[in-house]
Amino acid sequence: TAHHLMQMLVSAGYLRQEKTTRGYELTEKLYQLTGRTWNAEQLGEIARPFLGELTQATGEGTSVAAWINGRVTIVAKRDADGPVRVVQDIGADRPIYCSAVGKALAAWLPRAEVQAALTRTRVVRHTPKTITTRAAFDAELSRIRAAGYAIDDEEHYEGLRCIAMPVFCYTKQVLASMCVLGPRHRMTHHTLLAV
């Protein structure tokens, strides 16, 4: 009886069954009914399998950052194999103005939220490539919206490149961003465009 009830919930779209473990998990349909979105832990859990696939496909580290209380925060990560890796910590914040994950979020956040975040942020030139003017940042956000992805070409850390895309929830609002990052000798401009 329990199996049939679970299968009915799967067919109605309220549950999804994991192929490998055959376990069940809630779908976004319940969140639509309640008007709620996922919290940081749930986003991290949802993202882990996708990060694993992306890391395996690219050979580079991957992460998901969420917009939490006006800050860009890493909620999930997957390290690359091999001796040269980019260290990321779950719960670490990233600048909205010079990280790919931050810019991918900022491009689709409401303008007032971005303004408020920039007002609270001390803009620091981390590298010679860091965007530090409002005009340059606005132009970059326009480019990102047109392209559908953001790039950090050694803006936050010298020697590191990153490409990120926005992640939208069922309400079509940006909720997070997912990225691939690595050292510039492996993340060439050609590689960034191929990701």
PDB file of N, CA and C in Angstrom, residues 2 29-30 65 76 96 98 106 137 154 161 170 172 176 184 186 190:
ATOM      1  N   ALA A   2       1.892   1.256   0.842  1.00  0.00           N
ATOM      2  CA  ALA A   2       2.777   2.430   0.908  1.00  0.00           C
ATOM      3  C   ALA A   2       3.459   2.663  -0.440  1.00  0.00           C
ATOM      4  N   LYS A  29       7.100  20.985  -6.791  1.00  0.00           N
ATOM      5  CA  LYS A  29       5.649  21.183  -6.817  1.00  0.00           C
ATOM      6  C   LYS A  29       5.100  21.533  -5.429  1.00  0.00           C
ATOM      7  N   LEU A  30       5.628  20.907  -4.393  1.00  0.00           N
ATOM      8  CA  LEU A  30       5.187  21.241  -3.030  1.00  0.00           C
ATOM      9  C   LEU A  30       5.600  22.659  -2.651  1.00  0.00           C
ATOM     10  N   ALA A  65      26.777  28.906  -5.431  1.00  0.00           N
ATOM     11  CA  ALA A  65      26.656  29.998  -4.465  1.00  0.00           C
ATOM     12  C   ALA A  65      25.212  30.467  -4.460  1.00  0.00           C
ATOM     13  N   ALA A  76      27.617  24.699  -1.802  1.00  0.00           N
ATOM     14  CA  ALA A  76      28.043  23.347  -2.181  1.00  0.00           C
ATOM     15  C   ALA A  76      29.274  23.467  -3.069  1.00  0.00           C
ATOM     16  N   ILE A  96      30.152  40.316  -4.748  1.00  0.00           N
ATOM     17  CA  ILE A  96      29.140  40.380  -5.797  1.00  0.00           C
ATOM     18  C   ILE A  96      29.693  41.039  -7.053  1.00  0.00           C
ATOM     19  N   CYS A  98      33.043  41.128  -8.264  1.00  0.00           N
ATOM     20  CA  CYS A  98      34.231  40.640  -8.986  1.00  0.00           C
ATOM     21  C   CYS A  98      34.382  39.128  -8.990  1.00  0.00           C
ATOM     22  N   ALA A 106      23.940  38.814  -9.575  1.00  0.00           N
ATOM     23  CA  ALA A 106      23.617  40.243  -9.666  1.00  0.00           C
ATOM     24  C   ALA A 106      22.922  40.595 -10.973  1.00  0.00           C
ATOM     25  N   PHE A 137      30.717  48.059 -13.907  1.00  0.00           N
ATOM     26  CA  PHE A 137      29.922  46.957 -13.344  1.00  0.00           C
ATOM     27  C   PHE A 137      28.570  46.849 -14.052  1.00  0.00           C
ATOM     28  N   GLU A 154      40.398  36.424 -13.670  1.00  0.00           N
ATOM     29  CA  GLU A 154      41.415  36.891 -12.716  1.00  0.00           C
ATOM     30  C   GLU A 154      41.022  38.216 -12.066  1.00  0.00           C
ATOM     31  N   ARG A 161      40.529  31.574 -13.035  1.00  0.00           N
ATOM     32  CA  ARG A 161      39.421  31.957 -13.910  1.00  0.00           C
ATOM     33  C   ARG A 161      38.210  31.115 -13.534  1.00  0.00           C
ATOM     34  N   TYR A 170      11.462  27.865  -9.357  1.00  0.00           N
ATOM     35  CA  TYR A 170      10.201  27.714 -10.074  1.00  0.00           C
ATOM     36  C   TYR A 170       9.476  29.037 -10.298  1.00  0.00           C
ATOM     37  N   LYS A 172      10.889  31.659 -11.356  1.00  0.00           N
ATOM     38  CA  LYS A 172      11.707  32.343 -12.374  1.00  0.00           C
ATOM     39  C   LYS A 172      12.625  33.397 -11.767  1.00  0.00           C
ATOM     40  N   ALA A 176      20.449  31.095  -7.164  1.00  0.00           N
ATOM     41  CA  ALA A 176      21.842  30.706  -6.938  1.00  0.00           C
ATOM     42  C   ALA A 176      22.597  30.832  -8.256  1.00  0.00           C
ATOM     43  N   ARG A 184      44.413  29.528 -14.409  1.00  0.00           N
ATOM     44  CA  ARG A 184      44.311  30.097 -15.762  1.00  0.00           C
ATOM     45  C   ARG A 184      45.023  29.272 -16.819  1.00  0.00           C
ATOM     46  N   ARG A 186      44.892  26.156 -17.165  1.00  0.00           N
ATOM     47  CA  ARG A 186      43.952  25.139 -17.630  1.00  0.00           C
ATOM     48  C   ARG A 186      42.641  25.763 -18.099  1.00  0.00           C
ATOM     49  N   HIS A 190      39.597  29.717 -24.476  1.00  0.00           N
ATOM     50  CA  HIS A 190      38.958  28.691 -25.302  1.00  0.00           C
ATOM     51  C   HIS A 190      38.189  27.717 -24.426  1.00  0.00           C
TER      52      HIS A 190
END
